Coordinates of C-alpha atoms in Angstrom, one line a residue:
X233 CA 0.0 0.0 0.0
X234 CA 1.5 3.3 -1.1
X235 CA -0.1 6.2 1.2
X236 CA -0.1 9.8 -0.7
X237 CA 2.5 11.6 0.5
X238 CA 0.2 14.7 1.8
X239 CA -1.3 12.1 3.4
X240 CA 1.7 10.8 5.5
X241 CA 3.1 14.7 6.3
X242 CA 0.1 15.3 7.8
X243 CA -0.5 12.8 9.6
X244 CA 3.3 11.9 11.0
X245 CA 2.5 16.0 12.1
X246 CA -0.9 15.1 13.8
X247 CA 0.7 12.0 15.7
X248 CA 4.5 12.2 16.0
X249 CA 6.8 10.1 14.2
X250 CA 6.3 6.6 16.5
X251 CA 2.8 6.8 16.5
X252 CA 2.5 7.3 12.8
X253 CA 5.2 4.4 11.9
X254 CA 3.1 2.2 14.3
X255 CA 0.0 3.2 12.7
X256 CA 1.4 2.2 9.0
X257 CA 2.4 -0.5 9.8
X258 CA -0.8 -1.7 10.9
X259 CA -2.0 -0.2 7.6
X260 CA -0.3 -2.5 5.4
X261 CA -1.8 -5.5 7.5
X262 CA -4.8 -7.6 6.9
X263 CA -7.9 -5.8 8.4
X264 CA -10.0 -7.7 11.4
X265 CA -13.6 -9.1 10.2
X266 CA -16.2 -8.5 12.8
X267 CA -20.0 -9.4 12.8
X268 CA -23.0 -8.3 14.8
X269 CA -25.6 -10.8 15.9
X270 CA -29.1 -10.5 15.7
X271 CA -30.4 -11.6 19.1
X272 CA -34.4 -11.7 18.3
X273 CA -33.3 -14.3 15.6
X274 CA -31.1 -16.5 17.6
X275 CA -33.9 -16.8 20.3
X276 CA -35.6 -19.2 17.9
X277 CA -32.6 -21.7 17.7
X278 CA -32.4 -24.1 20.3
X279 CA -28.4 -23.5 20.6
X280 CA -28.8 -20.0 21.1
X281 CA -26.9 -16.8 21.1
X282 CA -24.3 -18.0 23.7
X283 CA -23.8 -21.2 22.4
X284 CA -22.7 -19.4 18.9
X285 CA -20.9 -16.6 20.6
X286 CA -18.5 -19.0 22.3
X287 CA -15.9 -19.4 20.0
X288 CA -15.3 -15.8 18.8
X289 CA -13.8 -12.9 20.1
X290 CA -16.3 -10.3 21.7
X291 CA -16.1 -6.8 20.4
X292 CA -15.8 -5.6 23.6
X293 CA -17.7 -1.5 23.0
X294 CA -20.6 -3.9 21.4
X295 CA -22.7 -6.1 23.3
X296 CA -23.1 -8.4 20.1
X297 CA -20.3 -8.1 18.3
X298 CA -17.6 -11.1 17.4
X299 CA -14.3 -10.3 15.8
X300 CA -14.2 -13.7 13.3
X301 CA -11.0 -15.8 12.7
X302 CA -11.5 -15.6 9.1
X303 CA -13.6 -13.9 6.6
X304 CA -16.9 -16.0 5.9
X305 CA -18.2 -17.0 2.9
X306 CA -21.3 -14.9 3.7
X307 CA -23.0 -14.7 0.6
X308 CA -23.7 -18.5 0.8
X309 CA -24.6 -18.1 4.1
X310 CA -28.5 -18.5 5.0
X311 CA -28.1 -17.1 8.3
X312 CA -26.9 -13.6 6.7
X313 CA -29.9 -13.4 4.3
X314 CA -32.0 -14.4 6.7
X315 CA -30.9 -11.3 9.1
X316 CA -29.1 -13.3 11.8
X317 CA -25.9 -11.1 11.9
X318 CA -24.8 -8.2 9.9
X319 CA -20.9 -8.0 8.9
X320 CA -20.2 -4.5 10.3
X321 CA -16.7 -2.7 11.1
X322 CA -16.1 -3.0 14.8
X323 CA -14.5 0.6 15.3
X324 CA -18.5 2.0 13.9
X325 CA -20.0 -0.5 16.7
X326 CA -19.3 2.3 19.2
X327 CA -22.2 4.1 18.7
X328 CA -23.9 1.7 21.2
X329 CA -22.0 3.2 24.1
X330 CA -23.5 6.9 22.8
X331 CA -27.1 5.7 22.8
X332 CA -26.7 3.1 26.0
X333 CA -25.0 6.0 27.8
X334 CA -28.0 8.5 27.0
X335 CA -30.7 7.5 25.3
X336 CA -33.0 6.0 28.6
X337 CA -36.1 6.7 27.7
X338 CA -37.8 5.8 24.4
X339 CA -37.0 8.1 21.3
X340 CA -36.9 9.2 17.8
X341 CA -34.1 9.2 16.4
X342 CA -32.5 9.7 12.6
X343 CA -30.1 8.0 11.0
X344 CA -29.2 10.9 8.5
X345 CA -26.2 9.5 6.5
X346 CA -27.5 5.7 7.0
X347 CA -26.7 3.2 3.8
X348 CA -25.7 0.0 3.6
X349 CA -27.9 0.4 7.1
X350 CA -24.8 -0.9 9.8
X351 CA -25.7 1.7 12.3
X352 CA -29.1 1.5 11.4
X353 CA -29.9 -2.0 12.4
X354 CA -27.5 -1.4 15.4
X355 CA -29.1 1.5 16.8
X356 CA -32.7 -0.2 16.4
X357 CA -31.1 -3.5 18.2
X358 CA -30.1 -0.9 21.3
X359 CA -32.8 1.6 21.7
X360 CA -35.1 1.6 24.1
X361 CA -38.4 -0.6 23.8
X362 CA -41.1 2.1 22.0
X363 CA -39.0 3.8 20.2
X364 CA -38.8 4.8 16.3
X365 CA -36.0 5.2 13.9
X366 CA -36.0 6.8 10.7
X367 CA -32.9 5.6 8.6
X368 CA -32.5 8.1 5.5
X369 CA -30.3 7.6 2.2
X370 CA -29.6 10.5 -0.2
X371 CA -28.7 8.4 -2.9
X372 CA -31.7 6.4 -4.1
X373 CA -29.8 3.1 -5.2
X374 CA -28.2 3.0 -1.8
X375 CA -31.7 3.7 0.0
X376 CA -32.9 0.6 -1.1
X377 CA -30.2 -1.4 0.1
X378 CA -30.7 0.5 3.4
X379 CA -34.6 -0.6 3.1
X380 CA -33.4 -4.2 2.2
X381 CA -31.3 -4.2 5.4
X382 CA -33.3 -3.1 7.5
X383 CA -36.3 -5.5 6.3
X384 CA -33.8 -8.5 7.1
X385 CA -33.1 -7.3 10.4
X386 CA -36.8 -7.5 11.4
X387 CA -37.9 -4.3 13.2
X388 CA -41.6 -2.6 12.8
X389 CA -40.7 0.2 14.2
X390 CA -38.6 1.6 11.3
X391 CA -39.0 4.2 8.6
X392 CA -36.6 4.4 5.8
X393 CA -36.5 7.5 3.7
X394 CA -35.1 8.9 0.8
X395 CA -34.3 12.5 1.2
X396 CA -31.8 15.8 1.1
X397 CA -30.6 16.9 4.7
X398 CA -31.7 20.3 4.0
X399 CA -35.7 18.5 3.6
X400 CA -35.8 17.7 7.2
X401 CA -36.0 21.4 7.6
X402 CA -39.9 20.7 7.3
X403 CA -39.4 19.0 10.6
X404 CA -38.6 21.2 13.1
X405 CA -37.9 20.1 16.7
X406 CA -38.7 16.3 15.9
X407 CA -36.0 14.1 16.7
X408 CA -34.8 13.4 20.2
X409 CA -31.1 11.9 18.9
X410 CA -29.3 12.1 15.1
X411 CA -27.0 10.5 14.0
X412 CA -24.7 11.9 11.4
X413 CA -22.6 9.8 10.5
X414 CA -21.1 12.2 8.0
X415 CA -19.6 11.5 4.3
X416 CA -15.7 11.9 4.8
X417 CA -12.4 11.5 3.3
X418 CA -12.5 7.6 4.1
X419 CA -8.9 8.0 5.9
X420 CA -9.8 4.8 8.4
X421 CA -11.2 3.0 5.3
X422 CA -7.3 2.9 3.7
X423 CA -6.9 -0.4 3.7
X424 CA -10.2 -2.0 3.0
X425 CA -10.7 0.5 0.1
X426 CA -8.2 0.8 -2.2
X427 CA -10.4 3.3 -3.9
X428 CA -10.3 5.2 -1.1
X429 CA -6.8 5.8 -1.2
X430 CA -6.7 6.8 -5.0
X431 CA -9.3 9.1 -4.3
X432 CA -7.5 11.1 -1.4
X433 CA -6.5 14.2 -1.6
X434 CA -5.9 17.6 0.9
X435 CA -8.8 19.7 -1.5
X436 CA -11.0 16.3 -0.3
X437 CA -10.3 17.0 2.6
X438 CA -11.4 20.7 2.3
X439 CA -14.4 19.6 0.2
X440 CA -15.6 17.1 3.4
X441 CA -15.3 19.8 6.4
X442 CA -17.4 22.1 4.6
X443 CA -20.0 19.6 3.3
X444 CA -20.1 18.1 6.7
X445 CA -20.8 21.5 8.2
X446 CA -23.8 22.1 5.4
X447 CA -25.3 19.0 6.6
X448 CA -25.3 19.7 10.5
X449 CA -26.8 23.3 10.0
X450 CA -29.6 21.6 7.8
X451 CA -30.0 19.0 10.1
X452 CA -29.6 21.2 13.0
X453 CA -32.9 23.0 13.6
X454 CA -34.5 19.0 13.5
X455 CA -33.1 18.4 16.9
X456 CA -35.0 18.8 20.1
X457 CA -34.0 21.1 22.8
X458 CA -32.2 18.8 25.3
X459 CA -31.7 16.3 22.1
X460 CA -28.6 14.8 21.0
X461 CA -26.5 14.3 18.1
X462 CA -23.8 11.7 17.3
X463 CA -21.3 13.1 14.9
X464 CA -19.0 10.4 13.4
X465 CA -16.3 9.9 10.5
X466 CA -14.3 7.4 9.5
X467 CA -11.4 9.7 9.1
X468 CA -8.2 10.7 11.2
X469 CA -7.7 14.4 10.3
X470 CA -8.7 17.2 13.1
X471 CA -10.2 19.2 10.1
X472 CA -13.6 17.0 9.5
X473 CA -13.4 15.7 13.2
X474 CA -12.1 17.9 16.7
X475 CA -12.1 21.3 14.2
X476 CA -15.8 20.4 13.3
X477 CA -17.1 19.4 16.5
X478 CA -15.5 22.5 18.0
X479 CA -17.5 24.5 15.3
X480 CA -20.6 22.5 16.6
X481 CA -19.9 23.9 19.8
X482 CA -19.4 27.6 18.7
X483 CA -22.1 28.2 16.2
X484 CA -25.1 26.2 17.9
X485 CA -23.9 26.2 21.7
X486 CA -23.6 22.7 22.0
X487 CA -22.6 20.7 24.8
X488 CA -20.2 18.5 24.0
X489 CA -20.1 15.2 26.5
X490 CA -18.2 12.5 27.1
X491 CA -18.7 8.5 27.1
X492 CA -17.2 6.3 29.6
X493 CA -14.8 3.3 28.1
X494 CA -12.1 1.5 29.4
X495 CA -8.5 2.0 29.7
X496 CA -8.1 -1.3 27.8
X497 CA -10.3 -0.1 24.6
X498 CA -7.3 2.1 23.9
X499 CA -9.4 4.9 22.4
X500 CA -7.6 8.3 21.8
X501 CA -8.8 11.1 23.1
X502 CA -8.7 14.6 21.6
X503 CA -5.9 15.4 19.0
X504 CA -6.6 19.0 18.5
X505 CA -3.0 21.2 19.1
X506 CA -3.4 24.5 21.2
X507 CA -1.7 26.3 18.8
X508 CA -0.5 28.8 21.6
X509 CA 0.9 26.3 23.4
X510 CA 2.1 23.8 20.7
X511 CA 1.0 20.9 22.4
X512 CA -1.7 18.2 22.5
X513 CA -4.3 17.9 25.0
X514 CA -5.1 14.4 25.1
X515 CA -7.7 14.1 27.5
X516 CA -9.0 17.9 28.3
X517 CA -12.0 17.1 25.3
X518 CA -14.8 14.2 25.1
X519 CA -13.8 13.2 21.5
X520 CA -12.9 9.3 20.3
X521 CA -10.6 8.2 18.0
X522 CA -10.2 4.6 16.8
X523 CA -6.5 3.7 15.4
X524 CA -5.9 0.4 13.6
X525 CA -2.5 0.1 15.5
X526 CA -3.8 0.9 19.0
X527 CA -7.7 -0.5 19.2
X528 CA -8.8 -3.7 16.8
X529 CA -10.9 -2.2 13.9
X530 CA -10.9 0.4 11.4
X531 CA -10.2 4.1 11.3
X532 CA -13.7 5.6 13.1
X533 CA -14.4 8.9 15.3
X534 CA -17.1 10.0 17.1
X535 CA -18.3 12.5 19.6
X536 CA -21.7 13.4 21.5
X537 CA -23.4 16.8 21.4
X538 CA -26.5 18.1 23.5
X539 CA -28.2 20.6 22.2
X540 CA -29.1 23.5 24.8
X541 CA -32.4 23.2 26.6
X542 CA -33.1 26.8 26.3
X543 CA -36.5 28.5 26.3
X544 CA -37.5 29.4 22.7
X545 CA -40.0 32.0 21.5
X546 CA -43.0 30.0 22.7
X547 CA -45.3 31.6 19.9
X548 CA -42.6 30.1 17.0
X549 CA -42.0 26.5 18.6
X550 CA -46.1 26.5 18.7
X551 CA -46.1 27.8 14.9
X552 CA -44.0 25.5 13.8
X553 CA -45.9 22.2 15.5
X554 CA -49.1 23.2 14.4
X555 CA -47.8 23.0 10.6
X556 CA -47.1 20.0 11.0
X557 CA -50.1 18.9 12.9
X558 CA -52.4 20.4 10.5
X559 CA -50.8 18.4 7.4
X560 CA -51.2 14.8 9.5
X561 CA -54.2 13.3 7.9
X562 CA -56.3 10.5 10.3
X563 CA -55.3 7.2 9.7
X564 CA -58.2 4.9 9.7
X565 CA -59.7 1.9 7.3
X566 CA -60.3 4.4 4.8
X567 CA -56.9 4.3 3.3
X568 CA -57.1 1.4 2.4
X569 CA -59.9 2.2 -0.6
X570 CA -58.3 5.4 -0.9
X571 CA -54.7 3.8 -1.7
X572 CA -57.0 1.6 -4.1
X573 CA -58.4 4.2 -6.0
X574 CA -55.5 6.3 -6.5
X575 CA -53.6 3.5 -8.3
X576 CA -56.5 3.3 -10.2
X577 CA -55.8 -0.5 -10.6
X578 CA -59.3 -2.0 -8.6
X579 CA -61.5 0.7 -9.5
X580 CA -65.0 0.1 -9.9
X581 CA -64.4 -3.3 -8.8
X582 CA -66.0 -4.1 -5.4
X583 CA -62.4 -2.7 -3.7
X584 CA -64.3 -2.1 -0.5
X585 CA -65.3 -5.6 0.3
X586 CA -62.1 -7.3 -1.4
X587 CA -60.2 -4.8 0.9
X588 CA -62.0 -5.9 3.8
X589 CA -61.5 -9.7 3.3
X590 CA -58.0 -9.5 2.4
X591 CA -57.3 -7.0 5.4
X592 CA -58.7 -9.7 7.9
X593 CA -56.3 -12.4 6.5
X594 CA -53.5 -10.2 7.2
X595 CA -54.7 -9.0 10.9
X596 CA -54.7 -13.6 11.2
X597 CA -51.0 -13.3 10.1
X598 CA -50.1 -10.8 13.2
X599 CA -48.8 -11.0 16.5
X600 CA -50.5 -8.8 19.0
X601 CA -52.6 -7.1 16.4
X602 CA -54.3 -4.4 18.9
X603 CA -50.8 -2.7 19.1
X604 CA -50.7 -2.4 14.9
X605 CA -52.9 -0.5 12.2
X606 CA -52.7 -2.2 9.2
X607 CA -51.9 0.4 6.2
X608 CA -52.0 0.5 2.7
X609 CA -49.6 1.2 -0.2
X610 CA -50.8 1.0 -3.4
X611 CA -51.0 -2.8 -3.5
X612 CA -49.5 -3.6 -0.3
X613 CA -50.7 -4.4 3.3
X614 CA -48.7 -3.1 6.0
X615 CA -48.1 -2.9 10.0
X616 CA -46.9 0.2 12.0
X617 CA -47.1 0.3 15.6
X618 CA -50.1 2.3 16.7
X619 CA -48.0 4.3 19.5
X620 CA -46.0 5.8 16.2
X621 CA -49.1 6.7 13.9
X622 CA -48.7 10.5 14.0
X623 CA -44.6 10.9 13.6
X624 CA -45.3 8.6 10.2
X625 CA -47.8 10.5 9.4
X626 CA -45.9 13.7 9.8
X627 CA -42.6 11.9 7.8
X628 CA -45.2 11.1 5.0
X629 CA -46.8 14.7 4.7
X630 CA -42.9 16.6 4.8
X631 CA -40.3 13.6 3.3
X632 CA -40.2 10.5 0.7
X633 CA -40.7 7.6 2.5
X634 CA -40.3 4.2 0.5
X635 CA -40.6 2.2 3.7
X636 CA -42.6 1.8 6.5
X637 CA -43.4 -0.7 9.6
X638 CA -43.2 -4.2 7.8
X639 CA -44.9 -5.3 4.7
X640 CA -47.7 -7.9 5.7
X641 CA -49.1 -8.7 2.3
X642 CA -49.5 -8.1 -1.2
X643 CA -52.5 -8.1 -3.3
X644 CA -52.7 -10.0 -6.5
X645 CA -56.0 -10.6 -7.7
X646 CA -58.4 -11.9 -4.8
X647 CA -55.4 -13.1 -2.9
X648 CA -52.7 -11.6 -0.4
X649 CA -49.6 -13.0 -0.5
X650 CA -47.9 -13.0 2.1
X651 CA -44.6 -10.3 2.3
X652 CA -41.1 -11.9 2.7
X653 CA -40.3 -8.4 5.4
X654 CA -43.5 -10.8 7.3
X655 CA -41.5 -14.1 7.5
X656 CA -38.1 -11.8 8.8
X657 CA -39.8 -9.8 11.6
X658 CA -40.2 -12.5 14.2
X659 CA -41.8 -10.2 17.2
X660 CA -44.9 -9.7 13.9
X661 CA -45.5 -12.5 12.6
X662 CA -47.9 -14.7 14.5
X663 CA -47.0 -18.3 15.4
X664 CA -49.2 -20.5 14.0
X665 CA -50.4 -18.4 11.5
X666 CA -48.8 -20.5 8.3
X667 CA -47.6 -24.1 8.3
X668 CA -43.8 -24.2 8.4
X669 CA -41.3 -26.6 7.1
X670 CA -37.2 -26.5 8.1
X671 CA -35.1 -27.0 4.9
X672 CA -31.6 -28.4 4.5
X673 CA -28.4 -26.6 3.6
X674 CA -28.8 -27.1 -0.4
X675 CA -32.5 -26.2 -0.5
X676 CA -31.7 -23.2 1.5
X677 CA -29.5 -21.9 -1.3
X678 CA -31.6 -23.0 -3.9
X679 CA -34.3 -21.3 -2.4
X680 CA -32.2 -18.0 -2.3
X681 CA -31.0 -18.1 -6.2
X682 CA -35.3 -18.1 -6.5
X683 CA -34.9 -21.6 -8.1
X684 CA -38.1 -24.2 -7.5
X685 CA -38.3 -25.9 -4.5
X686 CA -40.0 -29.1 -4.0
X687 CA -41.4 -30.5 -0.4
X688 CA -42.7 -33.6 0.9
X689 CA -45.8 -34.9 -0.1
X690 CA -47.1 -34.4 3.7
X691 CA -46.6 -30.5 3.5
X692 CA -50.1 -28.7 3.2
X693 CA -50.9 -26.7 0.1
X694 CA -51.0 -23.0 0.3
X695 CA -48.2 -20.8 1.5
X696 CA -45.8 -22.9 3.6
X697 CA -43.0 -20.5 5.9
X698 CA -39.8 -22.1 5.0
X699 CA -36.9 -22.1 8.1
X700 CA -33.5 -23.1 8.0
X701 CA -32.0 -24.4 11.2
X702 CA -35.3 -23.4 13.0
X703 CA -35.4 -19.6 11.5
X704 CA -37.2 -18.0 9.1
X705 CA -35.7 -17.5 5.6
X706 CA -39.5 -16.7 3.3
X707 CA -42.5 -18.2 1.6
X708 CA -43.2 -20.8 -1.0
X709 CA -46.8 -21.6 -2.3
X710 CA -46.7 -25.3 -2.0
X711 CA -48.7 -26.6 -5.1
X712 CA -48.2 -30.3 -4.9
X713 CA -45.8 -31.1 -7.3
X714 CA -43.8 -28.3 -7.0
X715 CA -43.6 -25.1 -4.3
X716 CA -43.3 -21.8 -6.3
X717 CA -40.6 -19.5 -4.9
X718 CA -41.4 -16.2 -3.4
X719 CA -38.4 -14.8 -2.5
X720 CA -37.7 -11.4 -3.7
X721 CA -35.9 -11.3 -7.2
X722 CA -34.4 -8.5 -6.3
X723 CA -32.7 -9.9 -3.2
X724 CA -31.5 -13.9 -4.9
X725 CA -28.0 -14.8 -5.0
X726 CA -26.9 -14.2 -8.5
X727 CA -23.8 -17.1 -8.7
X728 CA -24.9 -20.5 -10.1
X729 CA -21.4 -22.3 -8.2
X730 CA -20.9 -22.9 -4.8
X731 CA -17.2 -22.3 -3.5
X732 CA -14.6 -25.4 -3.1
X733 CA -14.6 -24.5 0.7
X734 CA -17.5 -23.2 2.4
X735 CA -16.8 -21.0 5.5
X736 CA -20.7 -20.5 7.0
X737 CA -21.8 -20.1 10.6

């Protein structure tokens, strides 16, 4: 690995020369693979959590994360597709300490910056019971994946958007924590990206602190008074992290405070020079650095902000609330005709009684139903926890939201099929409610690549819930001779070969 040479001035300056030649050296090595487990899926094996914890190395900032001896064959892995684990840096895992530290009481919080969803899926794993997320992806490609992700993982109360910082404008006051985990030079990702690398450059780095700051003063007037934000990069430079979160401080009157971690983390503090003084205050600041030669991950940084819980102009905080309240339409078993008649599709066709039938299948196909509405999208039946109704409903009027709760059900014809989100969200989808089946290694995979499957002649006809090692990987319709495949096309594994040596859970 060559290192630009701006690069390596800077940063020998920034660290001193033993720090830096320790530092790349450990940048020229092979970088750590770490997982996070999904702990609502392992409940349903009878090994459990602890029994597949065991042999791995715990992350030890992250309450489920494993450092692995060797990179996994994941993509041939049913486990990973069916939401057990996410592969995520370890360094990023910190964020739990931020929202275990301060986040008691249930919240909404925002994901700003959130695709492949990581952080996401962590930060729904760790908040409070009750509380809502909204994960949002500028990029739209990348906001699927998010939705994808997020979907596997098997939460209702998520929203996934698809939306500008500067939109959330429209949402003043709203969100009790953000995270931002910013875009960045990618310094920390040097050697897992090599594109990274090629793509550094100091006017990057000039480009990033300024962009970062555009997206915190958007972002900004979203926050509750008292509310938090987590600002993160995966970079090394002062400029995008101490120099920003200092501006934090000075242009919005943030408070900036700090985490407890262990002396054995080896987390540096603040690298920030006083430039009267020319020294470095290592400890004087609440910020966190992850280095690749001192702590066991990737480059990562991260710091926690309050923002002040002054009084505001009472007439403007109540102005702005009641805009929003008075675009939040009611929510009731009308929208389910009126979703119906704006596609246009059923109309004219007896919508309101087909609605009705196909809406008490899907309230059979739910756990504790009382604490759901049931919600319509076009063609598709969905849950959302009732104690959420009016944030979503304010998210719908002010952003684009391409996901919502968990899909139940969609119609085709005089059916509703049931939605694969359904067979991955294990506190929704009610026991009993379809006949299930456990499949073997190979059908597992053939099942992901979308091929045919076929089941013993015992299984019931109708939709059968397919499990692999006692958890839910999707749906077939079990016809008899053959079970027709419902798994997402958009989702199958693509390669037709397994690999010589598999390396699965």
């Amino acid at each position: 690995m060559e290192l630009p040479a701006s690069f390596v001035d800077y940063t020998r300056s920034l660290l001193g020369e033993e720090e830096y030649e320790k530092l790349a050296v450990a940048l020229q090595q092979e970088p750590p693979v770490s997982i996070r487990f999904n702990n609502e899926k392992w409940k349903m094996q009878d090994e459990g959590l602890s029994a597949v914890h065991s042999p791995f190395g715990r992350v030890p900032w992250s309450s489920e994360g494993v450092y692995l001896d060797e990179r996994l064959t994941f993509t041939f892995d049913p486990l990973f597709h069916a939401g057990c684990f996410y592969v995520q840096e370890a360094s990023s895992m910190f964020v739990e300490q931020a929202l275990r530290q301060y986040i008691k009481e249930p919240a909404i919080m925002l994901d700003l910056c959130a695709a492949p969803g990581g952080k996401s899926t962590h930060a729904r794993s760790v908040l409070p019971e009750g509380s809502l997320l909204v994960a949002n992806e500028v990029i739209r490609n990348r906001s699927q994946v998010l939705a994808e992700n997020l979907a596997k993982w098997g939460h209702p109360d998520v929203v996934v958007t698809n939306n500008d910082p500067a939109d959330f404008a429209a949402l003043p006051s709203f969100f009790d924590v953000i995270l931002t985990d910013v875009p960045c030079s990618g310094e920390g990702m040097f050697r897992k990206d090599p594109v990274a690398i090629e793509e550094w450059t100091p006017e990057n780095v000039e480009i990033c602190w300024q962009r970062q700051r555009r997206i915190i003063a958007d972002i900004w007037p979203c926050l509750k008074p008292g509310g938090i934000l987590i600002y993160s990069t995966c970079t090394f430079n002062t400029k995008e992290d101490e120099e920003n979160v200092r501006w934090i401080q000075q242009e919005f009157g943030a408070e900036l405070l700090p985490l407890e971690v262990r002396e054995e983390w080896n987390i540096t503090g603040n690298l920030l020079k006083d430039e009267s003084a020319g020294t470095v205050h290592w400890e004087d600041i609440p910020v966190y650095h992850f280095f690749p030669h001192k702590t066991k991950g990737e480059g990562f940084f991260l710091a926690v902000l309050r923002k002040p819980c002054i009084e505001t102009d009472e007439n403007e905080t109540k102005k702005a609330w009641e805009t929003i309240n008075s675009q939040k339409s009611a929510i009731s078993k009308s929208t389910i005709a009126r979703a119906a008649k704006k596609k246009g599709k059923h109309a004219g066709k007896g919508v309101p009684s087909v609605a009705k039938e196909l809406m008490d299948v899907a309230r059979s196909w739910v756990r504790d139903i009382g604490n759901y509405s049931l919600l319509t999208d076009a063609e598709t039946v969905y849950a959302f926890p009732n104690a959420r109704l009016e944030e979503l409903e304010a998210l719908r009027q002010k952003l684009k939201v391409i996901q919502s709760g968990v899909s139940v059900g969609e119609v085709k014809g005089r059916d509703l099929v049931p939605a694969h989100a359904l067979a991955l969200c294990p506190v929704l989808l009610r026991d009993g409610a379809f006949v299930v089946e456990d499949i073997s290694y190979e059908q597992a995979i053939a099942y992901l690549r979308k091929e045919a499957i076929v089941l013993p002649a015992t299984v019931a006809r109708g939709f059968v819930l397919l499990t692999y090692r006692g958890v839910p990987l999707g749906f077939v319709k079990n016809i008899g001779n053959r079970a027709n495949n419902l798994y997402p096309q958009e989702w199958r594994i693509r390669s037709g070969y397994l690999p010589e040596e598999l390396r699965i859970l």
